[in-house]
Coordinates of C-alpha atoms in Angstrom, one line a residue:
X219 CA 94.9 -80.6 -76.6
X220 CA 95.1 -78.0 -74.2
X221 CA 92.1 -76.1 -76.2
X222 CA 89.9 -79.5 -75.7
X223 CA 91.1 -79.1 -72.0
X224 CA 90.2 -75.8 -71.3
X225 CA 86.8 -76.3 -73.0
X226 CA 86.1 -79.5 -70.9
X227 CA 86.6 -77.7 -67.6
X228 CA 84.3 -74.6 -69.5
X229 CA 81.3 -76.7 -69.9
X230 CA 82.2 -78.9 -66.3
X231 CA 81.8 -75.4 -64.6
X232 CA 78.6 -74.4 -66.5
X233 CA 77.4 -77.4 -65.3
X234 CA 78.3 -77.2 -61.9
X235 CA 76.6 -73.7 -62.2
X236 CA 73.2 -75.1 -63.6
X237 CA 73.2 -78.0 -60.9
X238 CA 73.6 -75.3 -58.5
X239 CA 71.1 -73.1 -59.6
X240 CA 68.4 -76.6 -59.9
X241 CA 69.4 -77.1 -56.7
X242 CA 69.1 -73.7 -55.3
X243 CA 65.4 -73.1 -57.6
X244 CA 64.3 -77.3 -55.9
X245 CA 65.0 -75.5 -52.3
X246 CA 63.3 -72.3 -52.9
X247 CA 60.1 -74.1 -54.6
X248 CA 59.9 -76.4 -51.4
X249 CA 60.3 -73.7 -49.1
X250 CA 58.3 -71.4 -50.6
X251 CA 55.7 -72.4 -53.7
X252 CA 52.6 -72.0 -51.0
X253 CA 53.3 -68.4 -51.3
X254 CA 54.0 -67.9 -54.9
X255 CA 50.9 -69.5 -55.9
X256 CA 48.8 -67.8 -53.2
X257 CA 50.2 -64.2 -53.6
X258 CA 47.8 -62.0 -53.7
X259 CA 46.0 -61.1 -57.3
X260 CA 47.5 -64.4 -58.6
X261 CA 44.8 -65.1 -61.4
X262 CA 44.6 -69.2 -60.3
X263 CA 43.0 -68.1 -56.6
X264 CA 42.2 -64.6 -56.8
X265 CA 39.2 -62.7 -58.4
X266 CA 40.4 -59.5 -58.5
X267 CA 41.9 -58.9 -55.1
X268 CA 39.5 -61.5 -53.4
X269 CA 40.9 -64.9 -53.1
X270 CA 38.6 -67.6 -54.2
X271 CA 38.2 -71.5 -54.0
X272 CA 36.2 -72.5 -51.2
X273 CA 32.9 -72.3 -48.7
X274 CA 32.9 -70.1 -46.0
X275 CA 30.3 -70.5 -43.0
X276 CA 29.1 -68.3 -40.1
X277 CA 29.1 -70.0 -36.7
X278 CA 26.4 -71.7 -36.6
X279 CA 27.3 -73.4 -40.1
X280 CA 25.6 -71.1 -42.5
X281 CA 27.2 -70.9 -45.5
X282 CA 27.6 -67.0 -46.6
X283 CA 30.3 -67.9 -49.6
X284 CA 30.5 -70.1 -52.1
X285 CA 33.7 -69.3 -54.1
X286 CA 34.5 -72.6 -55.6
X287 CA 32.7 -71.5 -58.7
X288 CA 32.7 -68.0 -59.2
X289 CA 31.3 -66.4 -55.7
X290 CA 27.9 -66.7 -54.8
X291 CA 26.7 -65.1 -51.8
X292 CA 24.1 -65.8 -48.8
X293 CA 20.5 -66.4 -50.4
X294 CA 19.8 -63.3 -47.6
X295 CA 20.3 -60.1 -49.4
X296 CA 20.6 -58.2 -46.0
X297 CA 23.4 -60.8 -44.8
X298 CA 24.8 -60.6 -48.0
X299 CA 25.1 -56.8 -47.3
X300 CA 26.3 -57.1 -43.7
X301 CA 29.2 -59.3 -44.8
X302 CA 30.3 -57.9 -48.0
X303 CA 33.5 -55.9 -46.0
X304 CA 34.8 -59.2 -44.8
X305 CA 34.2 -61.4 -47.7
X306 CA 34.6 -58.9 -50.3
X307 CA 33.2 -58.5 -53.3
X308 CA 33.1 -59.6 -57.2
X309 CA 35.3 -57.3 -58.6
X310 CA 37.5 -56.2 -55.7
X311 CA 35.6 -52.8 -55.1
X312 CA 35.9 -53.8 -51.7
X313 CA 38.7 -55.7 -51.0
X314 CA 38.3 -58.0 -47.9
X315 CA 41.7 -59.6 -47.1
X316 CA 40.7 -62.1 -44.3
X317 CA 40.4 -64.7 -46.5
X318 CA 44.0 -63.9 -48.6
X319 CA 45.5 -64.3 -44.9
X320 CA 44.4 -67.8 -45.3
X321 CA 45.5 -68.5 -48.3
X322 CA 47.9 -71.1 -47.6
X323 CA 45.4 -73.2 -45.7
X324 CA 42.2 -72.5 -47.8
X325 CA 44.3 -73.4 -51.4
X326 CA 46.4 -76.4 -49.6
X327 CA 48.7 -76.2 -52.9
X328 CA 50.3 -79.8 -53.2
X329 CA 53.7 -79.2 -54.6
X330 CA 53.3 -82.4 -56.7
X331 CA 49.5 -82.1 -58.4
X332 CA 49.3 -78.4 -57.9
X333 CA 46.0 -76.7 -57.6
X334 CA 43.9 -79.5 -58.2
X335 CA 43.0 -80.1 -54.7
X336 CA 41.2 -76.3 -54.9
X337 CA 39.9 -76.8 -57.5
X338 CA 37.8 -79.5 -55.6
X339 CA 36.2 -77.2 -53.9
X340 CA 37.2 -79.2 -50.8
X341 CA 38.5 -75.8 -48.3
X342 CA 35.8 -74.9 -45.8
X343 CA 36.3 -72.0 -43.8
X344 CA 34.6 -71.0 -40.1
X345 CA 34.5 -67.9 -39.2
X346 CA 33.6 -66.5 -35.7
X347 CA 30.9 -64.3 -36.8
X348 CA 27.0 -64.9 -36.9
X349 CA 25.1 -63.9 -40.4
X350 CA 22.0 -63.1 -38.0
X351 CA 24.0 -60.7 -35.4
X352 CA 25.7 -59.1 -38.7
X353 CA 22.1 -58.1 -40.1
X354 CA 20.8 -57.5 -37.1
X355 CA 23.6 -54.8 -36.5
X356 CA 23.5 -53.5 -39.9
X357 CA 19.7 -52.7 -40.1
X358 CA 19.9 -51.1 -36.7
X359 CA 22.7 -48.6 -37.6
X360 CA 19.7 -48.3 -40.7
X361 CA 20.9 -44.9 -43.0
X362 CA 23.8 -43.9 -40.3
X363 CA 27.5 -44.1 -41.2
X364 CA 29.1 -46.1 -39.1
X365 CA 30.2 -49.7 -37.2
X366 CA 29.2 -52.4 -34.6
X367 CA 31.6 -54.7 -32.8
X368 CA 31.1 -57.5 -30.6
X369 CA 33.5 -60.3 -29.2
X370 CA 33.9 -62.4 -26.3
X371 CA 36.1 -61.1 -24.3
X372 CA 36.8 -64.8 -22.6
X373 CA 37.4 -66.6 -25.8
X374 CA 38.1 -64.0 -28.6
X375 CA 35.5 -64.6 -30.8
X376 CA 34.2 -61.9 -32.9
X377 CA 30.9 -62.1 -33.0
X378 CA 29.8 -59.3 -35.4
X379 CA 32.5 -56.4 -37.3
X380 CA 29.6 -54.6 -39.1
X381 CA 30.2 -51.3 -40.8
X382 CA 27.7 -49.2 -42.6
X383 CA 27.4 -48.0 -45.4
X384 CA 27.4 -51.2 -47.2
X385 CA 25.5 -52.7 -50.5
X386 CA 24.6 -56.2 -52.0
X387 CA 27.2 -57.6 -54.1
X388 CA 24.6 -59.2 -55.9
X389 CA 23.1 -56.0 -56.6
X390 CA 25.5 -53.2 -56.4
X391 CA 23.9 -49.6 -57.1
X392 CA 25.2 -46.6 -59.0
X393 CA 28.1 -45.6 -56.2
X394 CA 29.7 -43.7 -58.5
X395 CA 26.3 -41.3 -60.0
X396 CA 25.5 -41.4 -56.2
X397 CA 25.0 -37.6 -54.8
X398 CA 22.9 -38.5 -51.6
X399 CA 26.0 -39.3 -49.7
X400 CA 24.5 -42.4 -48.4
X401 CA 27.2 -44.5 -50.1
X402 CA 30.0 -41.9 -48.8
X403 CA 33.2 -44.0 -47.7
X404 CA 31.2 -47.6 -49.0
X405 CA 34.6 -48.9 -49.3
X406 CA 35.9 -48.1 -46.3
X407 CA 35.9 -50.8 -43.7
X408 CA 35.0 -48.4 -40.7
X409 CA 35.9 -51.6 -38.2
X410 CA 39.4 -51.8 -38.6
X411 CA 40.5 -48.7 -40.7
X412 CA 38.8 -45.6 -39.5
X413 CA 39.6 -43.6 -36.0
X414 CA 37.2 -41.3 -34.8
X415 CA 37.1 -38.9 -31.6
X416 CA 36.0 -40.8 -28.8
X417 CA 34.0 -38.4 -26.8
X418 CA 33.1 -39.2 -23.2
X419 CA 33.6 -43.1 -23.8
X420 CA 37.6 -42.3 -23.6
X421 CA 36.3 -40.7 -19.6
X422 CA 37.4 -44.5 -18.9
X423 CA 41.2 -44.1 -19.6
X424 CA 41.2 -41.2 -17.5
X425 CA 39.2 -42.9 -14.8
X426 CA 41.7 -45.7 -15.1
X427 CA 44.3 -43.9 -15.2
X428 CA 43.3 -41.7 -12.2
X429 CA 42.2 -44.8 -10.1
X430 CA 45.4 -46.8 -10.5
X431 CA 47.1 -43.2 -9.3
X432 CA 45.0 -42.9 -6.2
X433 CA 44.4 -39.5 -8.0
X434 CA 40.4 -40.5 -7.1
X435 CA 40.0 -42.1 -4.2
X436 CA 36.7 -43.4 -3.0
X437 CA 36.1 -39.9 -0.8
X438 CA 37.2 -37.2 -3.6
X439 CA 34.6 -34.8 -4.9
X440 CA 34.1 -32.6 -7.5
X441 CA 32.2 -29.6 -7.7
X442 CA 30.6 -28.7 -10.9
X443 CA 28.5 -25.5 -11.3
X444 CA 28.1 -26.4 -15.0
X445 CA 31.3 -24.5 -16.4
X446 CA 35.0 -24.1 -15.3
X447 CA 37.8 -22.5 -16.3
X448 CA 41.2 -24.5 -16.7
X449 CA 43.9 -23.3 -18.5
X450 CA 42.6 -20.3 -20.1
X451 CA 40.1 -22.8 -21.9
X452 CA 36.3 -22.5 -21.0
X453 CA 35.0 -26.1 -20.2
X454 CA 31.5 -26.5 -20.2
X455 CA 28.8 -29.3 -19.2
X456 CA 25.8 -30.6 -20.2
X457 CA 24.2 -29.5 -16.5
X458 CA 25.1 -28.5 -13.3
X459 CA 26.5 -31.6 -11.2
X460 CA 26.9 -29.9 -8.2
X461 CA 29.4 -32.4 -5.8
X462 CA 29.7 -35.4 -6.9
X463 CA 31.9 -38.5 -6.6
X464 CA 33.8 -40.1 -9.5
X465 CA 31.3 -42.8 -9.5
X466 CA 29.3 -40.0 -10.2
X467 CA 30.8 -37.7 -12.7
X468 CA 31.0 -41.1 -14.5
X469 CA 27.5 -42.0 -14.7
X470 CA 26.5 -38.3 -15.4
X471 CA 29.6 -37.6 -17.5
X472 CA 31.0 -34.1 -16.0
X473 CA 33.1 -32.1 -18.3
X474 CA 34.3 -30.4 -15.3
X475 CA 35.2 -33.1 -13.0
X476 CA 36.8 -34.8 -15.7
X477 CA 38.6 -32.1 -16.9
X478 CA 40.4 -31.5 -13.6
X479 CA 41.0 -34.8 -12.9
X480 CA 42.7 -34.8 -16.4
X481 CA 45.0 -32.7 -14.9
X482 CA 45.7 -34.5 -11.6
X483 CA 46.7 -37.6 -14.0
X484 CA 49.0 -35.8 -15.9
X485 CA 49.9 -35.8 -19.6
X486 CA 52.5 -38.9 -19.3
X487 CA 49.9 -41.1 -17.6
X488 CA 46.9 -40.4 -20.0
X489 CA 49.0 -41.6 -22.5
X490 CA 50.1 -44.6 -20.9
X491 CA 46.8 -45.7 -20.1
X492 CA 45.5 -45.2 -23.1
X493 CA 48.9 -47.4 -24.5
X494 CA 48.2 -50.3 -21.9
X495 CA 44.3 -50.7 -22.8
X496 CA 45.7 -51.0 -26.1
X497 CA 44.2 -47.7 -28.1
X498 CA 47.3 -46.1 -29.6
X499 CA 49.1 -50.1 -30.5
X500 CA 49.5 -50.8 -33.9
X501 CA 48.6 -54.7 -34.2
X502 CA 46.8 -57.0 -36.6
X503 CA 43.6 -58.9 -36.1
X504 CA 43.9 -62.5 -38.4
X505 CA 46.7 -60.4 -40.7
X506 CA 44.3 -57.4 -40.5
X507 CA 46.3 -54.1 -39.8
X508 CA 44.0 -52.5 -37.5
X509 CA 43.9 -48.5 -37.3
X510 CA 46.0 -47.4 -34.4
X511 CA 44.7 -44.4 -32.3
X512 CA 46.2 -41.8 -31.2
X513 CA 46.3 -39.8 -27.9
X514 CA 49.3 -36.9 -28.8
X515 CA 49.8 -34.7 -25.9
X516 CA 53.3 -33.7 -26.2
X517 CA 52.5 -30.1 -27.1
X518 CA 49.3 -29.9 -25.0
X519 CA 48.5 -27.1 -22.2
X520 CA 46.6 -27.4 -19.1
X521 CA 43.4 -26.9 -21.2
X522 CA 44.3 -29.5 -24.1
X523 CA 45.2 -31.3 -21.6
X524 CA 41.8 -31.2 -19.8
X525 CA 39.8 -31.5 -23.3
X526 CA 42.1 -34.5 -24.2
X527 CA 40.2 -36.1 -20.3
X528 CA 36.7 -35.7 -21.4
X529 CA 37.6 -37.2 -25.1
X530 CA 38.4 -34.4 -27.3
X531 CA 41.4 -32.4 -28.6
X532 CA 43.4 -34.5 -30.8
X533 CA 42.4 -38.4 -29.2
X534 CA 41.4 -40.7 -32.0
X535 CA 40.2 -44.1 -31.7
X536 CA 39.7 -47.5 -33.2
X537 CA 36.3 -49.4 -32.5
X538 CA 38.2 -53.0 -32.6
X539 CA 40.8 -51.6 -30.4
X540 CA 38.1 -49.6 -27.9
X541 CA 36.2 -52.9 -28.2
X542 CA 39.3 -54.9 -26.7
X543 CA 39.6 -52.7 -24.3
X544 CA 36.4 -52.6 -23.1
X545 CA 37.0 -56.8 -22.9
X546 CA 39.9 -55.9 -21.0
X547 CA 38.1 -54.1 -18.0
X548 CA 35.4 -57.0 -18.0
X549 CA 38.0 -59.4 -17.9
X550 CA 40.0 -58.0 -14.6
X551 CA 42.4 -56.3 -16.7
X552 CA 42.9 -58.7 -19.3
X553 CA 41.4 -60.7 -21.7
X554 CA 41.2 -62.6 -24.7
X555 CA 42.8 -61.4 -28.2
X556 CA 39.7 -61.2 -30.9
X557 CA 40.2 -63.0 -33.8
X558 CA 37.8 -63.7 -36.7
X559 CA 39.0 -67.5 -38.3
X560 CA 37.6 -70.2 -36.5
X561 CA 38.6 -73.3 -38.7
X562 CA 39.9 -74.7 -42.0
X563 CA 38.8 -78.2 -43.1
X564 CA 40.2 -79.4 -46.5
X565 CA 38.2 -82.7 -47.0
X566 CA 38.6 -84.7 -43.5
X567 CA 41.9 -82.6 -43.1
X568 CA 42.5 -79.3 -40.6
X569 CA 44.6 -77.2 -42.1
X570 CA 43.8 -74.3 -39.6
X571 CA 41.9 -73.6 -35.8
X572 CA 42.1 -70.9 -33.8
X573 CA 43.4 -71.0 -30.1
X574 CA 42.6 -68.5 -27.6
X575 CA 45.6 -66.0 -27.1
X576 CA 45.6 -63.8 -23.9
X577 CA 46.6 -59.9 -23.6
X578 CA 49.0 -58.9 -21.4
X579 CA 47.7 -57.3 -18.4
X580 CA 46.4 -53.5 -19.2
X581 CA 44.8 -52.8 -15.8
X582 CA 44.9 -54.1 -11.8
X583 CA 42.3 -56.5 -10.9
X584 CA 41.2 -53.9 -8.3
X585 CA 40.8 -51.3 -11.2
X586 CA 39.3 -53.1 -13.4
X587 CA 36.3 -53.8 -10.8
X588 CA 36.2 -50.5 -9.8
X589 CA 35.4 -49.2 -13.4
X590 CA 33.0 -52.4 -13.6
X591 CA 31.0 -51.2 -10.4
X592 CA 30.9 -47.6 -12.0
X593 CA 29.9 -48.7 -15.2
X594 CA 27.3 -51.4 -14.2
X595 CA 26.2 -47.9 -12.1
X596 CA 26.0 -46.1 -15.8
X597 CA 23.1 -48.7 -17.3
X598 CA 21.4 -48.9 -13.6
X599 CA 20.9 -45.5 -13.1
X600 CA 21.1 -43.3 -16.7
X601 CA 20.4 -45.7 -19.4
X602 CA 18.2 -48.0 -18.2
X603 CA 18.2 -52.0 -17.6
X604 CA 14.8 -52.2 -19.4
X605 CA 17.1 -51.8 -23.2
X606 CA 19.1 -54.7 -22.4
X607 CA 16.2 -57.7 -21.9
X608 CA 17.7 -59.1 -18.5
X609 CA 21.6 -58.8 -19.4
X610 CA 23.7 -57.3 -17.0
X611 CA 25.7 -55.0 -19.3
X612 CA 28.0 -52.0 -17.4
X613 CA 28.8 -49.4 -20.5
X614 CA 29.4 -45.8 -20.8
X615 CA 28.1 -43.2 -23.9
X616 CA 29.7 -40.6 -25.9
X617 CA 29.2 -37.8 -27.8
X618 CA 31.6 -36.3 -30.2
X619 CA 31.6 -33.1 -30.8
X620 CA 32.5 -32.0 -34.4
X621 CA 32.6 -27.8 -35.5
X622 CA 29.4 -27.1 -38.0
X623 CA 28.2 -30.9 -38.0
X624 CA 26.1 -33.0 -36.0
X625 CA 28.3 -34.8 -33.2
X626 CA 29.1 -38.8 -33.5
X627 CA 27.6 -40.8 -31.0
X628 CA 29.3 -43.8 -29.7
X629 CA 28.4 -46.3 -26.8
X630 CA 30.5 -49.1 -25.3
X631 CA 30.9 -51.7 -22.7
X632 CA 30.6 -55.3 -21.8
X633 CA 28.2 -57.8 -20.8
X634 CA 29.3 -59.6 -17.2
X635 CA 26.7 -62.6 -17.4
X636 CA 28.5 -66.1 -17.0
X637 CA 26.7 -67.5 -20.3
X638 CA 27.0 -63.9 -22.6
X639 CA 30.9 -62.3 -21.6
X640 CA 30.7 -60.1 -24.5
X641 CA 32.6 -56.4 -25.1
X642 CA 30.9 -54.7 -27.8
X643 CA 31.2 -50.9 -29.8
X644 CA 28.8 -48.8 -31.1
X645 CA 30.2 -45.9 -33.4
X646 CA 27.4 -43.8 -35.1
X647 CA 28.7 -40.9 -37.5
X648 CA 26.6 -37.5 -37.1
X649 CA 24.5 -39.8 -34.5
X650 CA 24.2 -36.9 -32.1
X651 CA 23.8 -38.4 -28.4
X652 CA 25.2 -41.8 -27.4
X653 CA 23.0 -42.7 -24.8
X654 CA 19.9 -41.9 -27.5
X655 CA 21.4 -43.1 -30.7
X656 CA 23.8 -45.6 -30.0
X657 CA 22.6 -47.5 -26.7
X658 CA 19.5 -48.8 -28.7
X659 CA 21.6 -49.9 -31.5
X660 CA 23.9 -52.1 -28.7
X661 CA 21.0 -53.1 -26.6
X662 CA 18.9 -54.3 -30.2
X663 CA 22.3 -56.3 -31.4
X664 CA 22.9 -57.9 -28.0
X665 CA 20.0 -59.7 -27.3
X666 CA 20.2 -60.9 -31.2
X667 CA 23.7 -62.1 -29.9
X668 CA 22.6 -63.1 -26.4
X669 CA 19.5 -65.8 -28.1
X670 CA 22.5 -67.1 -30.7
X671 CA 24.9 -67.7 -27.3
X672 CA 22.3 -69.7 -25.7

């Protein structure tokens, strides 16, 4: 009897045990069966390492994916091209993980009839960009390595995230028997994962730096004879400046001026400007780790410390991030965070929409004019109105120098017209000069963007 007894409360605690455990599995499966269908590389929504099961559209409403059948792409091979590093591929060669960040909303797994809603084809996806600014930016940058980035710095919308070089998934070429180099780093998505040396764009960290110091004020000159000495290190410009204001040594970007005034900032305040505009954070765009730059000057000397000024020695930067800041200054010191998903319908349903998020403040309203009076100054008086068809865009050039290669040019700024508040990037690899290289490639993209705001 006591056997029988003993055996009775055996199976009475198994089945308290499996209760339990159906319980426990129930929970977990309501909590949490979104995310175990949508992992990523789960063969019911993923091809390869690109999800799949839905349309997704540009702004205007073109579609440029059609992924609930296989994927098929724009009928454009040069959009499909220019959007291949955000929508990703066939066969995961590039891997494009907006859309995975969606998952959940684009599959809309029903925990009682499963997948069948995606396999509807009923998930449409917005995104923020425009198929014609994205080939319009990709066929300026034409052979050169590099990327183009544009947003509104009022609403966060990204209007083009181009990066070159790129290639039609719908006619992929020999990357692998390739020994041109014109497919070098195709996989790379040069928008949010490469850093490069910023050149004389980064002059606007020290600029803000030094104008939120009072280490410039509005009478300060410099005097450059074309070279200076500073720290032992030899610092030399393109020409001889003689005096000149900040204003000045901006618009005709003085190694020398900038190099002292380096060292009037300091080492702690060039890095915390560069750290409030947002260029060394490490942050995400839509789930998108973004390359965080760096500006390291713990070890740095006077001379370091004066190179690291005028954009060299060890600074490293990210276009997106540059971009934001650049929205930043346009926007009084803050702006809108950029973001890429507009909207997810499924059927009549919105599983997703964006809302504009704000930045803290990076700079003080008064500094952030200041830079926008010297940099409207830049395009008035060095690079020319004529590029820019009418828009009143303030920007700054760079050039990167690089030992034993050609240097990368890069070009940046913002647009301050009421109906086109855009903050755009230009980074061309082996370029040579920004203003020559990479202010054509701005000026050609923003009127594209400019006619598609209107």
């Amino acid at each position: 009897m006591k056997k029988v007894s003993r055996r009775a409360l055996f199976a009475l605690a198994l089945a308290i045990v499996l209760a339990a455990g159906t319980l426990a599995f129930c929970v977990k499966y309501a909590v949490n069966a979104d995310k175990w269908v949508t992992f990523s590389g789960s063969p019911h929504v993923y091809t390869g390492t690109n999800l799949t099961g839905g349309k997704i559209y540009d702004r205007t409403g073109a579609r440029i994916l059609n992924t609930t059948d296989g994927r098929v792409y724009s009928s454009d091979a040069a959009v499909r091209a220019a959007t291949v590093h955000l929508l990703g591929d066939r066969y995961g060669y590039i891997s494009a993980p907006l859309l995975g960040n969606f998952a959940e909303q684009m599959i809309g797994y029903d925990k009682i009839t499963g997948l069948s809603e995606a396999s509807k084809g009923t998930a449409s996806a917005r995104l923020t960009i425009s198929a014609d600014v994205q080939k319009a930016a990709l066929q300026a940058l034409g052979s050169y390595h590099g990327t183009v980035g544009v947003y509104n710095y009022k609403t966060g919308e990204i209007l083009c995230a181009v990066t070159s070089p790129s290639y039609d998934p719908d006619n992929i070429p020999d990357i692998a028997g390739d020994e041109t180099g014109d497919y070098d780093g195709v996989y790379l998505n040069r928008f949010f994962d490469a850093a490069y040396t910023p050149g004389s764009i980064f002059k606007l960290v020290t600029s803000a730096a030094a104008l939120e110091a009072d280490a410039a004020s509005k009478d300060q000159t410099y005097t450059c004879t074309g070279e200076t000495i500073i720290g032992g290190q030899e610092i030399i410009c393109e020409g001889v400046h003689g005096t000149i204001t900040l204003k000045q040594a901006l618009a005709h970007s003085c190694n020398v001026a900038f190099g002292e005034l380096a060292g009037k900032v300091g080492t702690k305040a060039l890095m915390e400007y560069a750290e409030k505009l947002g260029l060394t954070e490490s942050f995400e765009c839509d789930g998108i780790p973004v390359k965080a730059g760096t500006v390291g000057l713990e070890d740095a000397d006077a001379g370091d410390l004066a190179w690291a000024g005028i954009g060299q020695y060890t600074d490293q930067v990210n276009a997106l991030t540059f971009m934001r800041a650049m929205g930043r200054i346009a926007g009084g010191g803050t702006a809108a965070e950029p973001y890429l998903m507009a909207k997810i319908t499924r059927g009549e349903k919105t599983a997703y929409e964006a809302k504009t998020e704000t930045s803290s403040r990076a700079l003080k309203a008064e500094a952030a004019a200041k830079l926008t009076e010297y940099l409207r100054n830049n395009v008035a008086t060095m690079y020319g109105d004529w590029q820019f068809g009418g828009l009143n865009v303030c920007a700054k050039s760079g050039t990167a120098e690089h030992e034993g290669e050609t240097a990368d040019a890069m070009f940046a700024g913002f647009c301050v017209d009421e109906n086109c508040p855009l903050a755009f990037v230009v980074f061309v690899e082996n370029g040579g000069s920004g203003s020559a290289v990479a202010a054509p490639i701005a000026a050609k993209v923003l009127q594209v963007c400019a006619a598609e705001l209107q």
